[in-house]
mmCIF file of C-alpha atoms in Angstrom:
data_model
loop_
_atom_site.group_PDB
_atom_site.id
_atom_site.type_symbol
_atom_site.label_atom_id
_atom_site.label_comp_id
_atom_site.label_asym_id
_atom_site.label_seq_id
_atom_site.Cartn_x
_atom_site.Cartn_y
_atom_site.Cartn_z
ATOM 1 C CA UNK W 21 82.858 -6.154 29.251
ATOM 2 C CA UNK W 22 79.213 -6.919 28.976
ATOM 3 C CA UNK W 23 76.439 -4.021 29.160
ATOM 4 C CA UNK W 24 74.043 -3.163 31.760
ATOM 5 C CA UNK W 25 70.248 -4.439 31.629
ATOM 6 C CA UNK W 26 67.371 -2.766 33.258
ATOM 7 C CA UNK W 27 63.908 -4.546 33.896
ATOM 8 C CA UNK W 28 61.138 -1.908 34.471
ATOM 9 C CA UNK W 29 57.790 -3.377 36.240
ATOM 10 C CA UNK W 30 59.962 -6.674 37.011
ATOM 11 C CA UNK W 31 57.288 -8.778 38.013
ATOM 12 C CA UNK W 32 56.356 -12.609 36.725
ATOM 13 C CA UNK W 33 57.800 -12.447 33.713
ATOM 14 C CA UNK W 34 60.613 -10.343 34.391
ATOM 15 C CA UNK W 35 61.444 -13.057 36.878
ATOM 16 C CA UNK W 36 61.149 -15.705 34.265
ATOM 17 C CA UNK W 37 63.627 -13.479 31.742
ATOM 18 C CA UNK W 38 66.356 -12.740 34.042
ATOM 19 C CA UNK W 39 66.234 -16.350 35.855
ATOM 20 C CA UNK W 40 66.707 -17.360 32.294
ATOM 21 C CA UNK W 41 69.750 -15.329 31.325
ATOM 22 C CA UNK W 42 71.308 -16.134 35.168
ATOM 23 C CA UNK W 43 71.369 -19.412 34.694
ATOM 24 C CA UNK W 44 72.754 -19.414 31.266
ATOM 25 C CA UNK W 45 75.676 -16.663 32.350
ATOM 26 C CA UNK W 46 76.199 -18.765 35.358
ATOM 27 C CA UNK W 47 77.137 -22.273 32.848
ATOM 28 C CA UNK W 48 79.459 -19.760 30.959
ATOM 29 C CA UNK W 49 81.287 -18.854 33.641
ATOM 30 C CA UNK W 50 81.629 -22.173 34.758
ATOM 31 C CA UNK W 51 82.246 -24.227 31.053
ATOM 32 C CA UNK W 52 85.972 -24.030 30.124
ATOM 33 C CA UNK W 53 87.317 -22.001 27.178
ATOM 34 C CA UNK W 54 88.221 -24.819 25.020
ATOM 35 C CA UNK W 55 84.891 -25.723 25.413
ATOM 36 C CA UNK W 56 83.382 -22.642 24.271
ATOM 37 C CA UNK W 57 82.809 -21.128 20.549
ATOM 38 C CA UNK W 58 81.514 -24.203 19.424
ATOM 39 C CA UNK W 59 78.108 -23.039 17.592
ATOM 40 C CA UNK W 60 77.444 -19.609 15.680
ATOM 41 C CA UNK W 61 74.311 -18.192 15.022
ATOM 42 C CA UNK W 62 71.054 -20.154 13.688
ATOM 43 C CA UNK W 63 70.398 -18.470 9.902
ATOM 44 C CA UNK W 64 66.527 -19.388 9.977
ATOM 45 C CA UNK W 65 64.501 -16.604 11.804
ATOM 46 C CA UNK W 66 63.761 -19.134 15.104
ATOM 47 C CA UNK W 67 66.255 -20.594 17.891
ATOM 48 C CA UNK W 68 66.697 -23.308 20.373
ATOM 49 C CA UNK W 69 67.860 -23.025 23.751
ATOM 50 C CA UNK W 70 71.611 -23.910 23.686
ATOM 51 C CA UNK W 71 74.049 -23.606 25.819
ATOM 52 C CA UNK W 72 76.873 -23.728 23.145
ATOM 53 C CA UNK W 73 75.202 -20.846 21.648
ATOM 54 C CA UNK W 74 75.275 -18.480 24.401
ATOM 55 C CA UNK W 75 78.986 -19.465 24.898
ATOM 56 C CA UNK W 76 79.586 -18.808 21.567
ATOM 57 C CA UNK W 77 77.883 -15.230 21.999
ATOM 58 C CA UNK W 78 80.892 -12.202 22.000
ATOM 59 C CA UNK W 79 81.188 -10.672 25.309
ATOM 60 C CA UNK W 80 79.370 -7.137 24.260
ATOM 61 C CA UNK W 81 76.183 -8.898 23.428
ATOM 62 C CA UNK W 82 76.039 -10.445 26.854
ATOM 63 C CA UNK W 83 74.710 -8.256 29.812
ATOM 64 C CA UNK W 84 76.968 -8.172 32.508
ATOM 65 C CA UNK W 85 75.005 -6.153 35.279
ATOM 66 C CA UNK W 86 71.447 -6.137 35.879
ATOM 67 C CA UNK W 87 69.024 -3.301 37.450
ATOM 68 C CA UNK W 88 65.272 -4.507 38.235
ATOM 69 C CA UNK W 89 62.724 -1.965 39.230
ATOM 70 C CA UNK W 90 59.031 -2.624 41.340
ATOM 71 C CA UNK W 91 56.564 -0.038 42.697
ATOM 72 C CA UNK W 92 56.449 -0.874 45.912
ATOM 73 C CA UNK W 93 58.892 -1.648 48.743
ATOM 74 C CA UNK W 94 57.481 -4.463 49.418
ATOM 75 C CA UNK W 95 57.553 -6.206 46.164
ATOM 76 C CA UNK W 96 61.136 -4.660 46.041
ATOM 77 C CA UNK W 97 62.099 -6.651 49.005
ATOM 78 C CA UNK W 98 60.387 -10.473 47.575
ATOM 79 C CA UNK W 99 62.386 -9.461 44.389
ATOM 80 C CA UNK W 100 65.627 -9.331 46.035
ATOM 81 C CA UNK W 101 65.212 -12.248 47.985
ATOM 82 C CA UNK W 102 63.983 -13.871 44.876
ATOM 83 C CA UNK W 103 67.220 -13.306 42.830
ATOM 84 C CA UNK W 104 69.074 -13.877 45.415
ATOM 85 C CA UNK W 105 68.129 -17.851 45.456
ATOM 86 C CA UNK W 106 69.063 -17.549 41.676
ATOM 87 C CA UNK W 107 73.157 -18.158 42.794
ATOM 88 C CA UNK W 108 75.523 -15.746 42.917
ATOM 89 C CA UNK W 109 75.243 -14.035 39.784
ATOM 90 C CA UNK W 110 71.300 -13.197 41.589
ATOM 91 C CA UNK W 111 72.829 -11.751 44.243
ATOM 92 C CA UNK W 112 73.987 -8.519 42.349
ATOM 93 C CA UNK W 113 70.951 -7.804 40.761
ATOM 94 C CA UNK W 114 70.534 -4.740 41.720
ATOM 95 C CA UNK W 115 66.911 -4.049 43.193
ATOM 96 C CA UNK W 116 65.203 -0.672 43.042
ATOM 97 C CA UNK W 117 61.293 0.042 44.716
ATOM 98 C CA UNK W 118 59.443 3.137 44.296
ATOM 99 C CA UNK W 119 61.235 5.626 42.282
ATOM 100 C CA UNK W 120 63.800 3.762 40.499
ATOM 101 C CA UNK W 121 63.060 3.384 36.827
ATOM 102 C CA UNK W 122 64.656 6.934 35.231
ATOM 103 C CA UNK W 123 67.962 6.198 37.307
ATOM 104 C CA UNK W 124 67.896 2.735 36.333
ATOM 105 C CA UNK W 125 67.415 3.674 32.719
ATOM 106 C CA UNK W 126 70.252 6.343 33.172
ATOM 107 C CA UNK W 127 72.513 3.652 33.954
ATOM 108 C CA UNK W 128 71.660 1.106 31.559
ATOM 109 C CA UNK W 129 72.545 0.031 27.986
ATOM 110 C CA UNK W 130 69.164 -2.050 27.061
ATOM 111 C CA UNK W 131 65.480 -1.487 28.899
ATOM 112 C CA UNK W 132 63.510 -4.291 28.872
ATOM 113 C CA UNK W 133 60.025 -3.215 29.927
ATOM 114 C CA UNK W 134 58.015 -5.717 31.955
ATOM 115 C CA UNK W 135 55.278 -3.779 33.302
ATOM 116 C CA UNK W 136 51.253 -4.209 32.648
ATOM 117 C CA UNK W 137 50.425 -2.436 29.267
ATOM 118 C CA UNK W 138 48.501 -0.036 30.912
ATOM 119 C CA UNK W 139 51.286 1.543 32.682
ATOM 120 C CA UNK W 140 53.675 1.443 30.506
ATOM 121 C CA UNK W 141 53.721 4.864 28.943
ATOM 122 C CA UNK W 142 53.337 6.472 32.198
ATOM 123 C CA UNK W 143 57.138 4.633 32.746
ATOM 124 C CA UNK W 144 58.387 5.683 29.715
ATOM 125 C CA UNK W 145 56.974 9.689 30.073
ATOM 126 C CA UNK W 146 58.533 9.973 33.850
ATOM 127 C CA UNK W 147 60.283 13.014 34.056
ATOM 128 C CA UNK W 148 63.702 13.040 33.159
ATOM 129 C CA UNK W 149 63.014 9.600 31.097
ATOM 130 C CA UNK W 150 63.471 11.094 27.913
ATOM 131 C CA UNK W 151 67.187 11.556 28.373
ATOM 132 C CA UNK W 152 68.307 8.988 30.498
ATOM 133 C CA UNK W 153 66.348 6.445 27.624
ATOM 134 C CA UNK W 154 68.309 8.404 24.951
ATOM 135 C CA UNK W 155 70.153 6.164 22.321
ATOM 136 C CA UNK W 156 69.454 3.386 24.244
ATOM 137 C CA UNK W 157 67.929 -0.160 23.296
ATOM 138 C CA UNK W 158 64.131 -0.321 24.493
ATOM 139 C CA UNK W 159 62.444 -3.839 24.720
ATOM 140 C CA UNK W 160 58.531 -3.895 25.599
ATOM 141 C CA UNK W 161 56.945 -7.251 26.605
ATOM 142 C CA UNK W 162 53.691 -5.372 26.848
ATOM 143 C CA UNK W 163 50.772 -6.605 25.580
ATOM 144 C CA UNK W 164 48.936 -4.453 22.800
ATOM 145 C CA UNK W 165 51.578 -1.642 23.066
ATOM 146 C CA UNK W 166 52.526 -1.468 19.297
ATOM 147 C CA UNK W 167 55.879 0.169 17.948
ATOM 148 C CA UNK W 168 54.001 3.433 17.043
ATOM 149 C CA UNK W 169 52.757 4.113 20.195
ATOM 150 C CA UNK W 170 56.669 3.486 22.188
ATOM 151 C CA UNK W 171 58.148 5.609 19.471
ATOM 152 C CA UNK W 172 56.069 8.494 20.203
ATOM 153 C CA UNK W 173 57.059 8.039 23.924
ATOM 154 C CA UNK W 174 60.672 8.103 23.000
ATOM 155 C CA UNK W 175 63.400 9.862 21.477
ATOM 156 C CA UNK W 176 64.138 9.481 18.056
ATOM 157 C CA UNK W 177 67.565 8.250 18.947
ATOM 158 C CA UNK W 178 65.847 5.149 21.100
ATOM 159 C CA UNK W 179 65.679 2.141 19.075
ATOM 160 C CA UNK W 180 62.530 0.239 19.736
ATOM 161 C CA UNK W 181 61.579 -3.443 19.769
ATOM 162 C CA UNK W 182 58.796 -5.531 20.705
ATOM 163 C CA UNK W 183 58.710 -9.128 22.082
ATOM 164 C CA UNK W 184 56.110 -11.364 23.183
ATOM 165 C CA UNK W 185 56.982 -13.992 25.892
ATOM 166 C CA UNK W 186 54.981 -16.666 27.404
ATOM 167 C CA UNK W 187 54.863 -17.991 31.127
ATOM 168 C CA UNK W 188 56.815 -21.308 30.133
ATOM 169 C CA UNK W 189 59.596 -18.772 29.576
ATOM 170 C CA UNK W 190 59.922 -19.774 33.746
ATOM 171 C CA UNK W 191 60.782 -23.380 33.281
ATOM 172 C CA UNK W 192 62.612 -22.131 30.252
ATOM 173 C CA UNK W 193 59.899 -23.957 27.650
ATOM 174 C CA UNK W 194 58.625 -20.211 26.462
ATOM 175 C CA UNK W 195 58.253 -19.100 23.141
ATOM 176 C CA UNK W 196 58.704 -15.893 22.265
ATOM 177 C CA UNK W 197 58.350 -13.599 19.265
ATOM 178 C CA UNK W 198 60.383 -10.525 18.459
ATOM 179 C CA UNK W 199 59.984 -7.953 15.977
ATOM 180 C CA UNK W 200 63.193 -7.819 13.241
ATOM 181 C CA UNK W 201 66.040 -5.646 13.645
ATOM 182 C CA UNK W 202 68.643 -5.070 11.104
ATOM 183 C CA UNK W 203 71.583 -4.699 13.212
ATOM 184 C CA UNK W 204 73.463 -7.896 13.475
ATOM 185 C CA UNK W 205 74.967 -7.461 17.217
ATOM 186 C CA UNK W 206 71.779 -6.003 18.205
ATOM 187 C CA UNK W 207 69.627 -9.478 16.805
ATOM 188 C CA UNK W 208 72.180 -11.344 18.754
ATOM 189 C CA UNK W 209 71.581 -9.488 21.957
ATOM 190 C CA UNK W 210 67.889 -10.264 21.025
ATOM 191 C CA UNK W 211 68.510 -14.097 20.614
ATOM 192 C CA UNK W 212 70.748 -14.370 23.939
ATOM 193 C CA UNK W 213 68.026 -12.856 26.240
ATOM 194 C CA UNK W 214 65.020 -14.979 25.059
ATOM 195 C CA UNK W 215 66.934 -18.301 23.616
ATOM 196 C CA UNK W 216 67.678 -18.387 27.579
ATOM 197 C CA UNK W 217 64.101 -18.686 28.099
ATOM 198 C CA UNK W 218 62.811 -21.265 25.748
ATOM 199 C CA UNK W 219 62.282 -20.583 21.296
ATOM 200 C CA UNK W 220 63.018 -17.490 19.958
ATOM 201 C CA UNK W 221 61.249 -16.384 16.385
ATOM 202 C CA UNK W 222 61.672 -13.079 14.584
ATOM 203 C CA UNK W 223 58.078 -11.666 13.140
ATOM 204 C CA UNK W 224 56.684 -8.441 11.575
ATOM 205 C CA UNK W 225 54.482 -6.352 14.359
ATOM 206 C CA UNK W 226 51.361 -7.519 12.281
ATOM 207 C CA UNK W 227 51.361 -10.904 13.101
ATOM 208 C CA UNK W 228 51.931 -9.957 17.242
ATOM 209 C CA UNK W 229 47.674 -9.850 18.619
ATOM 210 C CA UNK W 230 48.029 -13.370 17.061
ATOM 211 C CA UNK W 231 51.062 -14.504 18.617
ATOM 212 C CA UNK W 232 49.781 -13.169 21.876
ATOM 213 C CA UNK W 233 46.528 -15.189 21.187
ATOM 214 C CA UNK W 234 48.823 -18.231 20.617
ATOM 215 C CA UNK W 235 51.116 -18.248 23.089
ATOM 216 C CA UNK W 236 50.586 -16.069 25.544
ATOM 217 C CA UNK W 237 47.115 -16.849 26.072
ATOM 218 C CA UNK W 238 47.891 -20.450 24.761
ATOM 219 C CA UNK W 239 49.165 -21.760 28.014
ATOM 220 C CA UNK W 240 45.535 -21.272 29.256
ATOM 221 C CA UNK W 241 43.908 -22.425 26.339
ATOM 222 C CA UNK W 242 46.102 -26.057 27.146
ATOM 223 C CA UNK W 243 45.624 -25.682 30.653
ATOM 224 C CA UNK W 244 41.974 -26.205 30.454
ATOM 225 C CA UNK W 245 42.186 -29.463 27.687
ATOM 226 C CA UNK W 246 44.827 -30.926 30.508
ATOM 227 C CA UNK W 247 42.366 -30.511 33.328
ATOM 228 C CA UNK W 248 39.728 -32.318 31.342
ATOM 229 C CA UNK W 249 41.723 -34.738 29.914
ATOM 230 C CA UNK W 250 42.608 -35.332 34.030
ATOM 231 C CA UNK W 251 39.120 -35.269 34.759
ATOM 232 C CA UNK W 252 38.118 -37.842 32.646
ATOM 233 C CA UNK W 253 40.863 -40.100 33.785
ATOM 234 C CA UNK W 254 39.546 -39.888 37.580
ATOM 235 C CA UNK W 255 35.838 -40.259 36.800
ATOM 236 C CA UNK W 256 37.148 -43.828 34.599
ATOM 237 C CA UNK W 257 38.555 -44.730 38.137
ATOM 238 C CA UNK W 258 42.261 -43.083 37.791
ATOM 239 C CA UNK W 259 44.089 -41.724 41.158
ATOM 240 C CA UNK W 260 44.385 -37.728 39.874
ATOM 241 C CA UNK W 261 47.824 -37.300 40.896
ATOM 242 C CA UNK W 262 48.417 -40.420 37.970
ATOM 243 C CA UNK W 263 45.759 -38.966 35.653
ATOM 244 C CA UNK W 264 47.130 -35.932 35.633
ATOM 245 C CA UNK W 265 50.827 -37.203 35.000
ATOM 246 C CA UNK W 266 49.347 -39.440 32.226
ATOM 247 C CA UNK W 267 47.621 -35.772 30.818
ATOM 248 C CA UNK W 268 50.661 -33.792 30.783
ATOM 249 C CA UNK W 269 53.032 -35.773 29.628
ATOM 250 C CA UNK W 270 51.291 -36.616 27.129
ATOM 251 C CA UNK W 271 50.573 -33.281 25.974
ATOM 252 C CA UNK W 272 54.204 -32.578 26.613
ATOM 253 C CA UNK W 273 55.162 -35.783 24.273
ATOM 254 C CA UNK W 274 53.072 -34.800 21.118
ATOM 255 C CA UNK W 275 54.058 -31.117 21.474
ATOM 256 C CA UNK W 276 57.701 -32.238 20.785
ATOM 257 C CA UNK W 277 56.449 -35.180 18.290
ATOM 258 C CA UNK W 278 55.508 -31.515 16.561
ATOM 259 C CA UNK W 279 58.378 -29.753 16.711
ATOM 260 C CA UNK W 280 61.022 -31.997 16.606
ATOM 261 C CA UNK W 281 59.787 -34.491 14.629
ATOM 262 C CA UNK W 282 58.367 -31.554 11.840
ATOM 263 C CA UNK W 283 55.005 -33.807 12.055
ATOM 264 C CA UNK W 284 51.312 -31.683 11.352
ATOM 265 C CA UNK W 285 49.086 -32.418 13.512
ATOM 266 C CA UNK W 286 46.482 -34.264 11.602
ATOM 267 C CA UNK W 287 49.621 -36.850 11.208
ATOM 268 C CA UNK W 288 49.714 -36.865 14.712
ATOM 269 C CA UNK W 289 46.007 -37.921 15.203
ATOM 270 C CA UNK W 290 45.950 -40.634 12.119
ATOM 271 C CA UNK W 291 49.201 -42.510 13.520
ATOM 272 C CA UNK W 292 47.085 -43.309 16.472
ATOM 273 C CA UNK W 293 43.143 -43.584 15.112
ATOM 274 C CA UNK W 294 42.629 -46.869 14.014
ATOM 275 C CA UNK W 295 39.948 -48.796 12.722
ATOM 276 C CA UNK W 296 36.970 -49.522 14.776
ATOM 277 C CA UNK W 297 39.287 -48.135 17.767
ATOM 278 C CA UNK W 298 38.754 -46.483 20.689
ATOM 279 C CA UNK W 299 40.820 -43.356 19.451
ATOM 280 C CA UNK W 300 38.302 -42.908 16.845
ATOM 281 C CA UNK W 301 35.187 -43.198 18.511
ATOM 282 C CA UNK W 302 36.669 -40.331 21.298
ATOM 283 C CA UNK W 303 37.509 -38.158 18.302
ATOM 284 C CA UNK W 304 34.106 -38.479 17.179
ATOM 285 C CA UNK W 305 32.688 -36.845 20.863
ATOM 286 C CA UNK W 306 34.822 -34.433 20.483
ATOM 287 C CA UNK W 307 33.851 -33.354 16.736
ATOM 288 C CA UNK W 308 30.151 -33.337 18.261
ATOM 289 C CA UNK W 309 31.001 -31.167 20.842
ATOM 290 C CA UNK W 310 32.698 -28.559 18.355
ATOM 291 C CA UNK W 311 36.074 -28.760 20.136
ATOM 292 C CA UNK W 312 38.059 -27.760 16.779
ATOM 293 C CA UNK W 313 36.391 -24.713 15.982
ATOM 294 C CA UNK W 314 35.810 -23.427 19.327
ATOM 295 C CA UNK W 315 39.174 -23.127 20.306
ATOM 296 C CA UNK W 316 39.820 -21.677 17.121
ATOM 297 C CA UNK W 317 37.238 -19.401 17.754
ATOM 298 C CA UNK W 318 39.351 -18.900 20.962
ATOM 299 C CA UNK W 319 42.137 -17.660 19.313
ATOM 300 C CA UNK W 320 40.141 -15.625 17.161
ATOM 301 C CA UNK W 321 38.773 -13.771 20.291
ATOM 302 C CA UNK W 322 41.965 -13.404 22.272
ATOM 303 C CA UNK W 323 43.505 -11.693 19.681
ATOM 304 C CA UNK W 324 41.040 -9.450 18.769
ATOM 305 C CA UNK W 325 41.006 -8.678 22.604
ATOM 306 C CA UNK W 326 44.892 -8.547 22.417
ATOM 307 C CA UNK W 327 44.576 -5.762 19.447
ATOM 308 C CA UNK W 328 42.977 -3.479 22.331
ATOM 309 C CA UNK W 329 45.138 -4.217 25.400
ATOM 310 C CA UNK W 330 47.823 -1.278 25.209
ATOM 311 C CA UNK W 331 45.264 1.089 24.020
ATOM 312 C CA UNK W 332 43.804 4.191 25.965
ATOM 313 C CA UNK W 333 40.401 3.585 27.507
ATOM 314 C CA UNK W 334 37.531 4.984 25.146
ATOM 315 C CA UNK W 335 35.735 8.175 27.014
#
């Protein structure tokens, strides 16, 4: 028997988590037992996606009923028809609009908090929230809201963790960062919710405004190189729709050249820049234009923002 996982604020990335651990419950179910407890757990402090691992994964670090909370009745009624084209594990989630969150958290095992970063402490100082989050495992994906701040919002008896997700977590591509817990079954709980959802990596709190920065912001930061690299395709004469299939994949292709391959970038760039080439003389415009150290300086920025996200507003 599995335990029960509440998402507070369930709302894009929510979505993206739970779609995530759906799909990988629903290939459990369906893969046969001699096919299962094939692959224990990675030692290094980062995992891959796997479906042998979440097979492998003992049944009490696996949830086995979910509870998603929204504001409104509205959004509660798009999230339930959302999860409910997620099969029929989706179709139990259990939805709940307006005042749902201190029952839900009653009733749960783990609280994974999705809401803006703003809002959550009002979630987590509801009345009655105190108790019903009582010995329980809390999970904020909030932006800024350090480990000091949901402490103070919780009993001593709640054990705290942070994570930091990314959109791809929807397509299952995310990455996302976790603070370390000691407890073995409770790092494997850890591992089976995000490893569902793309790379999973264990870090100290310090490094999280940067990770944030990285990755969360990151998909932006890409976004913006891909829609130039596609512009500059379709002012060379390139149908967009092909430019921007060239761009991606592209992108897509040296991303895993990086990770799977264990390549640094500047390896990358050489294998390609020959001389007298083309390669070289683009590399050159780009140097010119300070491309290098303005999106470094983009990273610097974002995560100096990030540092300030979860914080009360100044009077």
């Amino acid at each position: 028997m599995g335990y029960t996982l509440a998402v507070l604020g369930c709302g894009t990335m929510g979505i993206a988590i739970m779609s995530g651990v759906l799909s990988s419950l629903e290939s459990r179910l369906s893969t046969p037992l001699s096919q299962q407890h094939r692959q224990t757990e990675p030692s290094s402090g980062i995992s891959t996606p796997t479906n042998s691992q979440f097979l492998d994964a003992p049944e009490e670090s696996l949830p086995s009923r979910f509870i998603a909370t929204t504001g409104r009745q509205e959004s509660g009624r798009k999230l339930k028809k959302t999860f409910e084209g997620m099969g029929e594990l989706g179709k139990k989630v259990e939805v709940r609009a307006g005042e749902g969150n201190v029952s839900a958290v009653a009733e749960a095992d783990v609280v994974l908090v999705c809401s803006k970063p703003q809002i959550a402490k009002t979630i987590l100082l509801e009345e009655g929230m105190a108790e019903a989050v009582k010995g329980k495992l809390v999970v904020s994906i909030c932006a800024g809201v350090t480990l000091s701040q949901l402490r103070s919002w919780v009993p001593t008896e709640t054990t705290v963790v942070r994570a930091m997700p990314n959109t791809p977590c929807k397509i299952r591509e995310g990455m996302t960062v976790v603070t370390p817990v000691s407890e073995p079954l409770t790092r494997t709980l850890l591992l089976n919710i995000f490893t569902c959802c793309g790379k999973c990596r264990f870090l100290d709190e310090k490094f999280f405004d940067a990770c944030t920065a990285v990755a969360g912001s990151g998909p932006a930061f890409v976004s913006l190189v891909l829609e130039a690299m596609t512009d500059g395709g379709v002012m060379m004469g390139l149908p967009r729709a092909e430019a921007l299939e060239l761009a991606a994949q592209t992108l897509q292709g040296t991303g895993r050249m990086a990770l799977q391959g264990g390549l640094h970038p500047a390896q990358l760039k050489d294998s390609v820049t020959t001389p007298g080439g083309c390669t070289i003389a683009g590399l050159l415009t780009l140097e010119d234009g300070r491309v290098r150290s303005t999106m470094a300086r983009a990273i610097q920025v974002a995560t100096n923002h990030a540092a300030g996200l979860g914080q009360d507003a100044k009077k």
